Amino acid sequence: MPHIAEGLLHAHVDGALAPDDPEWIAAEAHLEQCDACRRRLAEVRQLQAAVGGILAGADAPGAERPAFDELVERARSRREEDRAGAAIRGRPRWWRSPAKLAWAASLVLAVGAGWMGRALLVSPDVSPSVPEVQQADVLASDRLTDARAEEARSPAELGAQARPGGQAAEPAPAVADDRALRGAAEAEEAPSDDRAADADAAAAAAERDVPERARMQASPPAAEQQGFEAKAGATVRCYVAGEAGGSTELRLSPDGSVRLRLDDVLYVGFWEPGGPGELSLRLSDGGPWLDLGLRETDGAIRGILAPSSLARTLTLVPAACGGG
Amino acid sequence: MSVDWAELYETTWDDLVRYLDRKVWDVERARDLAQEAFVRALAAEADIDNPRAWLFTVAGNLARDEARSAGRRRRHLQLLQGENRDRVEDPTGTENVEHERRRAAVQAALEQLSERDRDILLLWDAGLSYGEIAAQSGLSPGAIGTTLARARRRLVEAHEAVEGGHDAAHS
C-alpha cells in the first residue's frame, strides 16, 4: 500500500473516522511497517496542537452571555416583524410587473398635477434582519421623520387612484398580490447587496449632521457634460449635477435599477419611464422607500427629492458614466 | 424532533462568539452577531435540521456582510463620533499591547489562507464535527481532512513568517 494520504491522517487525528473505517484499517496495517508514515502521523498531531495554540492566542476575554429569555423575546418580535414585512416585501418585484405601469403613470400624473416636491412615503418594508441596516434605519429615519407629514399609502391605494385614467388598473391588485407573495423571498435577497450599501450610505449621511466635519467627497463627477446614448434599454444613462458644488450623480441602468448619489448619501432602487419625458423612481438609502418623479426637458433631468433634510431641486445634465 | 435551544445556547455560545471574533476581529461585534444568529434561529418558522451547522452558517453570513462596506462604514462612523470610545470600551486595548499584537499576528496569518480553507479551519476549531462542517460547506467529509491538512500547514507557516518578522524587528 502506498503511503497514507495526508487528509486521512488528519481525519484520524481529528477523530472523524469510524472505528471500522476500511481506509483506516488498511492505513493502520501500513503504519506497522512504515517508519515514515509513523513520523508523519506524529507530525500531524503536533501540527494540530500548534494550530490550536496559535488560534487560542487570539482569544479575547469572554463576557456574560445575555439571558436566554431575552433572546426568546427578541425572536418573538422578530417573527412578528418578519410576518408584517413579508406581506409588503414583494414590492420590488411588484414594481416590475406590467400592472404597476398604471401606478407609475398615476404617480407621474400626481407629480405633474402640482404634487412636485411631495414625495410619497410608503410604510417601511425593510425588515430589520441585518443589524447594520437596523442601525442605519435609526440614523436615516430620524432625519426623515421630521419631514414625514404625509401619511403612508399602500401601492394598492395609489393604483385605485389610477383607475379613472389607467388602462390595466383593474387586474393590478390581483397580479400585484400574487407576485408579491411569490417574490417575497427573492426580492429580499436581490437588493441585499444594495441595502448593505445603503446602510453604509445612511451612516455616512449621519456624519454630516456634525456641521464642522469636512464633507467626504464622493468620487468626483465628470466635469464636462458629454453626449450620451439615448437608447434606453441598452446603455447606462448617467447624469451629474448641473449647478456647481455638491456631488450629485444619477445612474439609470437598462435593467431598471437606479443609483442616485446625493451629497454622499447613496440611494438605490428602481426606475421606470412614465409618460413622455418622465421618469418614476423608487429609492431607498437604507430607510423607507421614497418615490420620486423626474422630468426630462432639454436634455436635463429635473425633480425634487423630498421629504428629507436634503430637499432640493435636482437639475442633472448628461455625463459620461464614471467607474464603479 | 424539537431542538433544545436553551441548551444549545449554553453549550455553543462561547464557540460561536470565538468563531465570529476571528472573522470580524471585534469581540463586542462578535457578541452582537452571535446573539443575532440565535435570534434568527429562534424566530425561524421552519424546523432546522442541523442546528449547530445552521447557526454557524448564519454567523458566517453575518460576518461576511459585516466585512462589506456597511460594517466598515458603521465602524468609521463610531470612530468619528467618539475617537476615544473604543479605547474606553475595550479593556484589553490600552492595557495589554502584547495581547493586541498577538491578535493582529493571528489575523495576519489567517488571512494568508484562502477564504474556504480559513472558514473550515475556524469551524473545526469551533468544535464542529466533520459531518457538521460538511453540511455547512458542502464539501464531502473526505475532502475536509484534506482541506484541514492544507489549512493547518499554511497557518503554521504564515504565523511563523509573521512572528519571525516581528522577532527580527525587535531583536
Short mmCIF file of C-alpha atoms in Angstrom, two decimals:
data_model
loop_
_atom_site.label_atom_id
_atom_site.label_comp_id
_atom_site.label_asym_id
_atom_site.label_seq_id
_atom_site.Cartn_x
_atom_site.Cartn_y
_atom_site.Cartn_z
CA MET A 1 0.00 0.00 0.00
CA PRO A 2 1.34 3.45 -0.85
CA HIS A 3 1.93 5.95 1.92
CA ILE A 4 -1.10 7.21 3.80
CA ALA A 5 -2.88 10.23 2.35
CA GLU A 6 -2.44 13.45 4.29
CA GLY A 7 -6.18 14.02 4.57
CA LEU A 8 -6.68 10.61 6.08
CA LEU A 9 -4.05 11.23 8.73
CA HIS A 10 -5.73 14.44 9.72
CA ALA A 11 -9.16 12.87 9.75
CA HIS A 12 -7.86 10.17 12.07
CA VAL A 13 -6.20 12.61 14.43
CA ASP A 14 -9.42 14.64 14.42
CA GLY A 15 -11.38 11.59 15.46
CA ALA A 16 -13.56 11.80 12.41
CA LEU A 17 -13.10 8.24 11.24
CA ALA A 18 -15.40 5.43 12.27
CA PRO A 19 -13.61 2.60 14.11
CA ASP A 20 -14.45 0.18 11.32
CA ASP A 21 -13.50 2.55 8.52
CA PRO A 22 -11.90 0.31 5.92
CA GLU A 23 -9.48 3.01 4.74
CA TRP A 24 -8.13 3.46 8.22
CA ILE A 25 -7.90 -0.25 8.89
CA ALA A 26 -5.70 -0.52 5.83
CA ALA A 27 -3.73 2.51 6.97
CA GLU A 28 -3.08 1.02 10.38
CA ALA A 29 -1.68 -2.09 8.79
CA HIS A 30 0.61 0.12 6.76
CA LEU A 31 1.73 2.06 9.81
CA GLU A 32 3.06 -1.07 11.42
CA GLN A 33 5.56 -1.35 8.62
CA CYS A 34 6.32 2.20 7.65
CA ASP A 35 8.56 4.43 9.75
CA ALA A 36 8.00 7.39 7.52
CA CYS A 37 4.24 7.33 7.95
CA ARG A 38 4.55 6.88 11.69
CA ARG A 39 6.65 10.03 11.73
CA ARG A 40 4.09 11.81 9.58
CA LEU A 41 1.33 10.81 11.95
CA ALA A 42 3.25 12.23 14.90
CA GLU A 43 3.87 15.37 12.89
CA VAL A 44 0.16 15.76 12.18
CA ARG A 45 -0.58 15.54 15.89
CA GLN A 46 1.95 18.27 16.53
CA LEU A 47 0.54 20.36 13.73
CA GLN A 48 -2.94 20.08 15.15
CA ALA A 49 -1.73 21.15 18.58
CA ALA A 50 0.26 24.04 17.12
CA VAL A 51 -2.77 25.34 15.29
CA GLY A 52 -4.83 25.16 18.45
CA GLY A 53 -2.19 27.16 20.25
CA ILE A 54 -1.96 29.79 17.54
CA LEU A 55 -5.69 30.33 17.38
CA ALA A 56 -6.03 30.38 21.15
CA GLY A 57 -3.50 33.20 21.24
CA ALA A 58 -6.10 35.42 19.66
CA ASP A 59 -8.74 34.74 22.26
CA ALA A 60 -10.25 37.75 23.93
CA PRO A 61 -11.69 37.50 27.42
CA GLY A 62 -15.21 36.19 27.42
CA ALA A 63 -18.12 38.07 28.87
CA GLU A 64 -21.51 37.15 30.20
CA ARG A 65 -23.89 35.99 27.58
CA PRO A 66 -27.36 37.54 27.65
CA ALA A 67 -30.14 35.61 29.31
CA PHE A 68 -31.81 33.13 27.05
CA ASP A 69 -35.23 34.57 27.78
CA GLU A 70 -34.09 37.88 26.38
CA LEU A 71 -33.30 36.21 23.09
CA VAL A 72 -36.64 34.42 23.05
CA GLU A 73 -38.36 37.74 23.48
CA ARG A 74 -36.37 39.33 20.68
CA ALA A 75 -37.16 36.37 18.49
CA ARG A 76 -40.85 36.81 19.16
CA SER A 77 -40.85 40.43 17.98
CA ARG A 78 -38.64 39.46 15.08
CA ARG A 79 -41.14 36.88 13.96
CA GLU A 80 -43.92 39.45 14.04
CA GLU A 81 -41.86 41.92 12.08
CA ASP A 82 -40.98 39.27 9.52
CA ARG A 83 -44.62 38.40 9.05
CA ALA A 84 -45.60 42.02 8.65
CA GLY A 85 -42.72 42.59 6.31
CA ALA A 86 -43.46 39.59 4.14
CA ALA A 87 -46.84 40.99 3.18
CA ILE A 88 -45.32 44.04 1.58
CA ARG A 89 -41.78 42.90 0.99
CA GLY A 90 -42.56 41.76 -2.50
CA ARG A 91 -42.89 45.33 -3.61
CA PRO A 92 -39.68 45.50 -5.63
CA ARG A 93 -40.89 42.53 -7.62
CA TRP A 94 -44.32 44.01 -7.93
CA TRP A 95 -42.71 47.15 -9.13
CA ARG A 96 -41.51 45.29 -12.17
CA SER A 97 -44.84 43.79 -13.09
CA PRO A 98 -46.71 45.31 -16.01
CA ALA A 99 -49.60 46.33 -13.80
CA LYS A 100 -47.51 48.83 -11.99
CA LEU A 101 -47.21 50.95 -15.09
CA ALA A 102 -50.66 52.22 -14.26
CA TRP A 103 -49.48 53.07 -10.81
CA ALA A 104 -46.33 54.72 -12.12
CA ALA A 105 -48.46 56.69 -14.52
CA SER A 106 -50.63 57.83 -11.65
CA LEU A 107 -47.56 58.85 -9.74
CA VAL A 108 -46.29 60.91 -12.59
CA LEU A 109 -49.70 62.41 -13.12
CA ALA A 110 -49.80 63.34 -9.47
CA VAL A 111 -46.37 64.85 -9.79
CA GLY A 112 -47.36 66.72 -12.89
CA ALA A 113 -50.58 67.92 -11.29
CA GLY A 114 -48.75 70.01 -8.76
CA TRP A 115 -47.52 67.46 -6.31
CA MET A 116 -43.96 68.28 -7.34
CA GLY A 117 -41.96 68.29 -4.18
CA ARG A 118 -44.25 65.96 -2.37
CA ALA A 119 -42.70 62.52 -2.35
CA LEU A 120 -44.96 59.73 -1.29
CA LEU A 121 -43.69 57.65 1.53
CA VAL A 122 -44.72 54.08 1.88
CA SER A 123 -44.51 52.06 5.05
CA PRO A 124 -41.14 50.54 5.75
CA ASP A 125 -40.66 47.22 4.08
CA VAL A 126 -37.09 46.81 5.09
CA SER A 127 -37.13 44.02 7.59
CA PRO A 128 -34.50 44.89 10.18
CA SER A 129 -32.96 41.48 9.96
CA VAL A 130 -29.45 42.71 9.39
CA PRO A 131 -28.07 44.58 12.37
CA GLU A 132 -26.26 47.14 10.26
CA VAL A 133 -29.40 48.06 8.46
CA GLN A 134 -31.22 48.34 11.74
CA GLN A 135 -28.76 50.88 12.94
CA ALA A 136 -28.78 52.74 9.68
CA ASP A 137 -32.56 52.79 9.75
CA VAL A 138 -32.39 54.67 13.01
CA LEU A 139 -29.89 57.12 11.60
CA ALA A 140 -31.79 57.66 8.38
CA SER A 141 -35.32 57.68 9.73
CA ASP A 142 -34.51 60.21 12.40
CA ARG A 143 -33.85 62.71 9.69
CA LEU A 144 -36.79 61.66 7.60
CA THR A 145 -39.26 61.65 10.44
CA ASP A 146 -39.48 65.40 10.89
CA ALA A 147 -40.41 65.89 7.31
CA ARG A 148 -42.71 62.93 7.15
CA ALA A 149 -46.01 64.71 7.34
CA GLU A 150 -47.70 62.70 4.62
CA GLU A 151 -49.48 59.55 5.56
CA ALA A 152 -48.10 56.34 4.20
CA ARG A 153 -50.07 54.99 1.32
CA SER A 154 -50.10 51.46 0.05
CA PRO A 155 -49.49 50.93 -3.65
CA ALA A 156 -52.91 49.36 -3.97
CA GLU A 157 -54.50 52.61 -2.91
CA LEU A 158 -52.46 54.53 -5.39
CA GLY A 159 -53.42 52.01 -8.01
CA ALA A 160 -57.01 52.82 -7.16
CA GLN A 161 -56.27 56.44 -7.82
CA ALA A 162 -55.12 55.49 -11.27
CA ARG A 163 -58.27 53.65 -12.09
CA PRO A 164 -60.08 56.53 -13.69
CA GLY A 165 -57.19 57.16 -16.05
CA GLY A 166 -55.35 53.86 -16.10
CA GLN A 167 -55.80 51.14 -18.62
CA ALA A 168 -54.78 47.95 -16.90
CA ALA A 169 -55.66 49.09 -13.42
CA GLU A 170 -58.37 46.52 -12.74
CA PRO A 171 -56.26 43.38 -12.71
CA ALA A 172 -53.49 45.27 -10.96
CA PRO A 173 -54.18 44.28 -7.34
CA ALA A 174 -54.52 40.59 -8.09
CA VAL A 175 -51.36 40.45 -10.15
CA ALA A 176 -49.55 42.53 -7.60
CA ASP A 177 -50.54 40.34 -4.67
CA ASP A 178 -49.62 37.19 -6.47
CA ARG A 179 -46.25 38.48 -7.43
CA ALA A 180 -45.74 39.99 -4.02
CA LEU A 181 -46.28 36.64 -2.36
CA ARG A 182 -44.13 34.77 -4.81
CA GLY A 183 -41.46 37.39 -4.94
CA ALA A 184 -41.21 37.95 -1.20
CA ALA A 185 -38.22 35.76 -0.55
CA GLU A 186 -36.42 36.53 -3.77
CA ALA A 187 -36.93 40.26 -3.52
CA GLU A 188 -35.48 40.11 -0.06
CA GLU A 189 -32.30 38.69 -1.43
CA ALA A 190 -31.90 40.66 -4.60
CA PRO A 191 -31.42 44.12 -3.13
CA SER A 192 -29.50 42.89 -0.13
CA ASP A 193 -26.19 44.00 -1.58
CA ASP A 194 -27.66 47.37 -2.27
CA ARG A 195 -29.21 47.53 1.12
CA ALA A 196 -25.87 46.97 2.74
CA ALA A 197 -24.51 49.77 0.64
CA ASP A 198 -27.49 51.90 1.59
CA ALA A 199 -26.93 51.35 5.25
CA ASP A 200 -23.36 52.31 4.65
CA ALA A 201 -24.51 55.46 2.93
CA ALA A 202 -27.00 56.27 5.63
CA ALA A 203 -24.24 56.03 8.16
CA ALA A 204 -22.22 58.38 6.04
CA ALA A 205 -25.17 60.71 5.91
CA ALA A 206 -25.37 60.81 9.66
CA GLU A 207 -21.82 62.04 9.74
CA ARG A 208 -23.00 65.16 8.03
CA ASP A 209 -25.11 66.09 10.98
CA VAL A 210 -21.96 67.43 12.58
CA PRO A 211 -21.57 70.66 10.66
CA GLU A 212 -17.90 71.29 11.20
CA ARG A 213 -16.85 67.92 9.84
CA ALA A 214 -15.29 68.14 6.45
CA ARG A 215 -17.60 66.65 3.94
CA MET A 216 -16.30 63.43 2.50
CA GLN A 217 -16.06 63.78 -1.20
CA ALA A 218 -17.59 61.00 -3.18
CA SER A 219 -15.73 60.21 -6.37
CA PRO A 220 -15.85 63.45 -8.32
CA PRO A 221 -18.48 63.55 -11.07
CA ALA A 222 -17.44 64.05 -14.64
CA ALA A 223 -16.53 67.67 -15.02
CA GLU A 224 -17.63 68.05 -18.59
CA GLN A 225 -21.04 67.46 -19.93
CA GLN A 226 -20.90 64.91 -22.68
CA GLY A 227 -23.42 63.49 -25.02
CA PHE A 228 -24.95 60.22 -24.01
CA GLU A 229 -26.63 57.35 -25.74
CA ALA A 230 -30.34 57.95 -25.74
CA LYS A 231 -31.03 54.31 -26.49
CA ALA A 232 -32.84 53.27 -23.35
CA GLY A 233 -32.65 49.60 -22.63
CA ALA A 234 -29.14 49.27 -23.99
CA THR A 235 -26.96 51.65 -22.07
CA VAL A 236 -26.44 53.07 -18.67
CA ARG A 237 -27.51 56.72 -18.59
CA CYS A 238 -25.57 58.99 -16.29
CA TYR A 239 -26.22 62.49 -15.10
CA VAL A 240 -24.41 64.85 -12.82
CA ALA A 241 -25.39 67.99 -11.01
CA GLY A 242 -25.81 70.95 -13.32
CA GLU A 243 -25.11 73.57 -10.71
CA ALA A 244 -21.69 74.00 -9.21
CA GLY A 245 -20.88 72.36 -5.91
CA GLY A 246 -22.35 69.30 -4.26
CA SER A 247 -21.70 65.85 -5.58
CA THR A 248 -24.76 64.52 -7.29
CA GLU A 249 -24.88 61.66 -9.70
CA LEU A 250 -27.72 59.73 -11.18
CA ARG A 251 -27.19 56.47 -12.97
CA LEU A 252 -30.04 54.71 -14.74
CA SER A 253 -29.32 51.15 -15.78
CA PRO A 254 -31.08 49.22 -18.54
CA ASP A 255 -32.15 46.53 -16.09
CA GLY A 256 -34.37 49.03 -14.28
CA SER A 257 -32.06 49.74 -11.37
CA VAL A 258 -31.02 53.22 -10.40
CA ARG A 259 -28.31 54.74 -8.26
CA LEU A 260 -28.59 58.28 -7.04
CA ARG A 261 -25.75 59.80 -5.10
CA LEU A 262 -26.74 62.97 -3.36
CA ASP A 263 -24.22 64.63 -1.10
CA ASP A 264 -22.55 61.33 -0.26
CA VAL A 265 -25.82 59.62 0.51
CA LEU A 266 -26.38 56.76 -1.85
CA TYR A 267 -29.95 55.97 -2.85
CA VAL A 268 -30.56 52.75 -4.70
CA GLY A 269 -33.71 51.48 -6.25
CA PHE A 270 -35.72 51.11 -9.39
CA TRP A 271 -36.72 53.37 -12.22
CA GLU A 272 -39.39 53.31 -14.83
CA PRO A 273 -40.19 55.56 -17.73
CA GLY A 274 -43.52 57.26 -17.17
CA GLY A 275 -45.30 59.47 -19.62
CA PRO A 276 -43.28 61.17 -22.34
CA GLY A 277 -40.15 62.72 -20.88
CA GLU A 278 -40.93 61.44 -17.42
CA LEU A 279 -39.29 59.02 -15.05
CA SER A 280 -40.55 57.41 -11.89
CA LEU A 281 -38.08 56.32 -9.28
CA ARG A 282 -38.36 54.35 -6.11
CA LEU A 283 -35.33 54.84 -3.93
CA SER A 284 -34.01 53.92 -0.56
CA ASP A 285 -30.96 54.94 1.39
CA GLY A 286 -31.44 52.07 3.74
CA GLY A 287 -34.57 53.56 5.17
CA PRO A 288 -38.11 53.56 3.87
CA TRP A 289 -38.71 53.70 0.15
CA LEU A 290 -39.04 57.15 -1.35
CA ASP A 291 -40.92 57.79 -4.53
CA LEU A 292 -39.80 60.45 -6.88
CA GLY A 293 -40.85 61.71 -10.24
CA LEU A 294 -38.34 63.29 -12.55
CA ARG A 295 -38.84 65.08 -15.78
CA GLU A 296 -36.50 65.23 -18.76
CA THR A 297 -36.55 68.57 -20.50
CA ASP A 298 -33.97 69.96 -22.87
CA GLY A 299 -31.67 67.04 -22.19
CA ALA A 300 -31.57 67.69 -18.44
CA ILE A 301 -33.34 65.95 -15.62
CA ARG A 302 -35.23 67.89 -13.02
CA GLY A 303 -37.01 66.85 -9.91
CA ILE A 304 -37.26 67.26 -6.20
CA LEU A 305 -36.17 64.74 -3.64
CA ALA A 306 -38.26 65.17 -0.55
CA PRO A 307 -39.18 64.92 2.18
CA SER A 308 -35.88 64.90 3.91
CA SER A 309 -33.42 67.45 5.10
CA LEU A 310 -31.90 67.11 1.66
CA ALA A 311 -34.97 68.55 -0.01
CA ARG A 312 -33.79 70.39 -3.03
CA THR A 313 -34.46 70.78 -6.66
CA LEU A 314 -32.31 68.50 -8.73
CA THR A 315 -31.10 69.58 -12.06
CA LEU A 316 -28.94 66.96 -13.65
CA VAL A 317 -27.27 67.04 -17.00
CA PRO A 318 -25.99 64.12 -19.02
CA ALA A 319 -22.50 62.97 -18.24
CA ALA A 320 -20.07 60.24 -19.06
CA CYS A 321 -20.54 57.32 -16.73
CA GLY A 322 -17.85 57.12 -14.13
CA GLY A 323 -16.38 53.85 -12.95
CA GLY A 324 -17.95 51.76 -10.21
CA MET B 1 -37.71 16.41 16.78
CA SER B 2 -37.57 19.75 18.50
CA VAL B 3 -34.31 21.34 19.39
CA ASP B 4 -33.45 22.31 22.93
CA TRP B 5 -32.30 25.78 22.07
CA ALA B 6 -31.67 26.79 25.63
CA GLU B 7 -29.15 24.03 25.99
CA LEU B 8 -27.62 24.63 22.60
CA TYR B 9 -27.30 28.29 23.52
CA GLU B 10 -25.41 27.41 26.66
CA THR B 11 -23.06 24.96 25.02
CA THR B 12 -22.44 26.78 21.76
CA TRP B 13 -22.31 30.43 22.77
CA ASP B 14 -18.58 30.67 23.54
CA ASP B 15 -17.60 28.80 20.38
CA LEU B 16 -19.87 30.92 18.24
CA VAL B 17 -18.51 34.16 19.66
CA ARG B 18 -14.95 32.98 19.18
CA TYR B 19 -15.70 31.92 15.60
CA LEU B 20 -17.18 35.31 14.85
CA ASP B 21 -14.41 37.16 16.64
CA ARG B 22 -11.89 35.53 14.35
CA LYS B 23 -13.80 36.82 11.38
CA VAL B 24 -14.72 40.34 12.40
CA TRP B 25 -11.88 40.85 14.90
CA ASP B 26 -14.08 42.77 17.28
CA VAL B 27 -15.31 40.96 20.36
CA GLU B 28 -18.21 43.31 21.02
CA ARG B 29 -19.40 42.95 17.48
CA ALA B 30 -18.88 39.20 17.62
CA ARG B 31 -21.22 39.01 20.60
CA ASP B 32 -23.82 41.10 18.83
CA LEU B 33 -23.67 38.88 15.78
CA ALA B 34 -23.79 35.72 17.86
CA GLN B 35 -26.95 36.99 19.53
CA GLU B 36 -28.37 37.84 16.14
CA ALA B 37 -27.71 34.31 14.89
CA PHE B 38 -29.59 32.84 17.84
CA VAL B 39 -32.46 35.28 17.50
CA ARG B 40 -32.84 34.27 13.87
CA ALA B 41 -32.75 30.62 14.81
CA LEU B 42 -35.42 31.12 17.43
CA ALA B 43 -37.53 33.24 15.11
CA ALA B 44 -37.33 30.82 12.21
CA GLU B 45 -40.69 29.45 11.28
CA ALA B 46 -39.38 26.22 9.81
CA ASP B 47 -37.61 23.44 11.67
CA ILE B 48 -33.85 23.48 11.44
CA ASP B 49 -32.28 20.16 10.64
CA ASN B 50 -28.76 20.60 11.83
CA PRO B 51 -28.93 23.43 14.32
CA ARG B 52 -25.27 23.87 15.09
CA ALA B 53 -24.24 23.83 11.45
CA TRP B 54 -27.11 26.23 10.73
CA LEU B 55 -26.04 28.62 13.46
CA PHE B 56 -22.51 28.75 12.16
CA THR B 57 -23.73 29.20 8.61
CA VAL B 58 -25.84 32.17 9.64
CA ALA B 59 -22.97 33.53 11.69
CA GLY B 60 -20.63 33.18 8.71
CA ASN B 61 -23.05 35.11 6.53
CA LEU B 62 -23.43 37.84 9.11
CA ALA B 63 -19.67 38.12 9.37
CA ARG B 64 -19.39 38.37 5.61
CA ASP B 65 -21.99 41.14 5.50
CA GLU B 66 -20.02 42.82 8.23
CA ALA B 67 -16.91 42.78 6.08
CA ARG B 68 -18.71 44.70 3.37
CA SER B 69 -18.75 48.44 3.44
CA ALA B 70 -21.81 48.59 5.66
CA GLY B 71 -19.96 47.29 8.65
CA ARG B 72 -16.79 49.17 7.83
CA ARG B 73 -18.58 52.46 7.45
CA ARG B 74 -20.53 51.96 10.66
CA ARG B 75 -17.27 51.49 12.49
CA HIS B 76 -15.82 54.57 10.82
CA LEU B 77 -18.87 56.44 11.95
CA GLN B 78 -18.35 55.33 15.52
CA LEU B 79 -14.75 56.28 15.20
CA LEU B 80 -15.61 59.75 14.04
CA GLN B 81 -18.25 60.27 16.68
CA GLY B 82 -16.04 59.36 19.53
CA GLU B 83 -12.39 58.80 18.86
CA ASN B 84 -11.74 57.53 22.34
CA ARG B 85 -14.80 55.40 22.57
CA ASP B 86 -13.06 52.21 21.55
CA ARG B 87 -10.26 52.80 23.93
CA VAL B 88 -12.60 53.31 26.85
CA GLU B 89 -14.79 50.36 26.00
CA ASP B 90 -12.06 47.88 25.21
CA PRO B 91 -10.41 46.84 28.44
CA THR B 92 -7.60 44.95 26.78
CA GLY B 93 -6.73 47.62 24.27
CA THR B 94 -4.53 50.03 26.09
CA GLU B 95 -3.67 47.76 28.96
CA ASN B 96 -2.36 44.82 27.06
CA VAL B 97 -0.46 45.83 24.00
CA GLU B 98 1.09 42.42 23.68
CA HIS B 99 -2.29 40.77 23.52
CA GLU B 100 -3.41 43.09 20.77
CA ARG B 101 -0.25 42.44 18.86
CA ARG B 102 -0.76 38.71 19.17
CA ARG B 103 -4.29 39.05 17.88
CA ALA B 104 -3.05 41.05 14.95
CA ALA B 105 -0.47 38.37 14.19
CA VAL B 106 -3.09 35.64 14.19
CA GLN B 107 -5.30 37.74 11.97
CA ALA B 108 -2.47 38.33 9.53
CA ALA B 109 -1.61 34.64 9.46
CA LEU B 110 -5.23 33.59 8.92
CA GLU B 111 -5.56 36.00 6.05
CA GLN B 112 -2.89 34.07 4.19
CA LEU B 113 -5.31 31.20 3.82
CA SER B 114 -7.94 31.02 1.15
CA GLU B 115 -11.35 32.01 2.38
CA ARG B 116 -12.66 28.46 2.23
CA ASP B 117 -9.65 26.93 3.96
CA ARG B 118 -9.83 29.57 6.65
CA ASP B 119 -13.51 29.06 7.24
CA ILE B 120 -13.22 25.31 7.54
CA LEU B 121 -10.31 25.62 9.92
CA LEU B 122 -12.27 28.02 12.11
CA LEU B 123 -15.32 25.79 12.07
CA TRP B 124 -13.24 22.86 13.21
CA ASP B 125 -11.70 24.93 15.94
CA ALA B 126 -15.18 25.98 16.99
CA GLY B 127 -15.93 22.36 17.72
CA LEU B 128 -17.97 21.31 14.74
CA SER B 129 -17.66 17.74 13.58
CA TYR B 130 -16.68 16.77 10.04
CA GLY B 131 -20.33 15.95 9.42
CA GLU B 132 -21.47 19.38 10.56
CA ILE B 133 -18.74 21.10 8.58
CA ALA B 134 -19.73 19.09 5.53
CA ALA B 135 -23.34 20.19 5.98
CA GLN B 136 -22.30 23.79 6.24
CA SER B 137 -19.71 23.89 3.48
CA GLY B 138 -21.00 21.37 1.00
CA LEU B 139 -17.70 19.51 0.96
CA SER B 140 -17.62 15.76 1.35
CA PRO B 141 -16.29 14.58 4.71
CA GLY B 142 -13.30 13.08 2.89
CA ALA B 143 -12.37 16.43 1.43
CA ILE B 144 -12.49 18.05 4.83
CA GLY B 145 -9.49 16.17 6.12
CA THR B 146 -7.53 17.26 3.08
CA THR B 147 -8.65 20.85 3.47
CA LEU B 148 -7.74 20.90 7.13
CA ALA B 149 -4.36 19.40 6.34
CA ARG B 150 -3.62 22.19 3.90
CA ALA B 151 -5.08 24.90 6.11
CA ARG B 152 -3.13 23.85 9.17
CA ARG B 153 0.19 23.73 7.36
CA ARG B 154 -0.48 27.09 5.78
CA LEU B 155 -1.44 28.68 9.08
CA VAL B 156 1.65 27.49 10.88
CA GLU B 157 3.89 28.66 8.05
CA ALA B 158 2.16 32.02 7.84
CA HIS B 159 2.22 32.52 11.58
CA GLU B 160 5.91 31.72 11.73
CA ALA B 161 6.53 34.21 8.97
CA VAL B 162 4.59 36.94 10.76
CA GLU B 163 6.14 36.26 14.15
CA GLY B 164 9.55 35.86 12.57
CA GLY B 165 9.21 39.31 11.11
CA HIS B 166 8.20 40.65 14.50
CA ASP B 167 11.11 38.95 16.23
CA ALA B 168 13.56 40.20 13.65
CA ALA B 169 12.34 43.73 14.09
CA HIS B 170 12.60 43.56 17.84
CA SER B 171 15.85 41.70 18.25
#
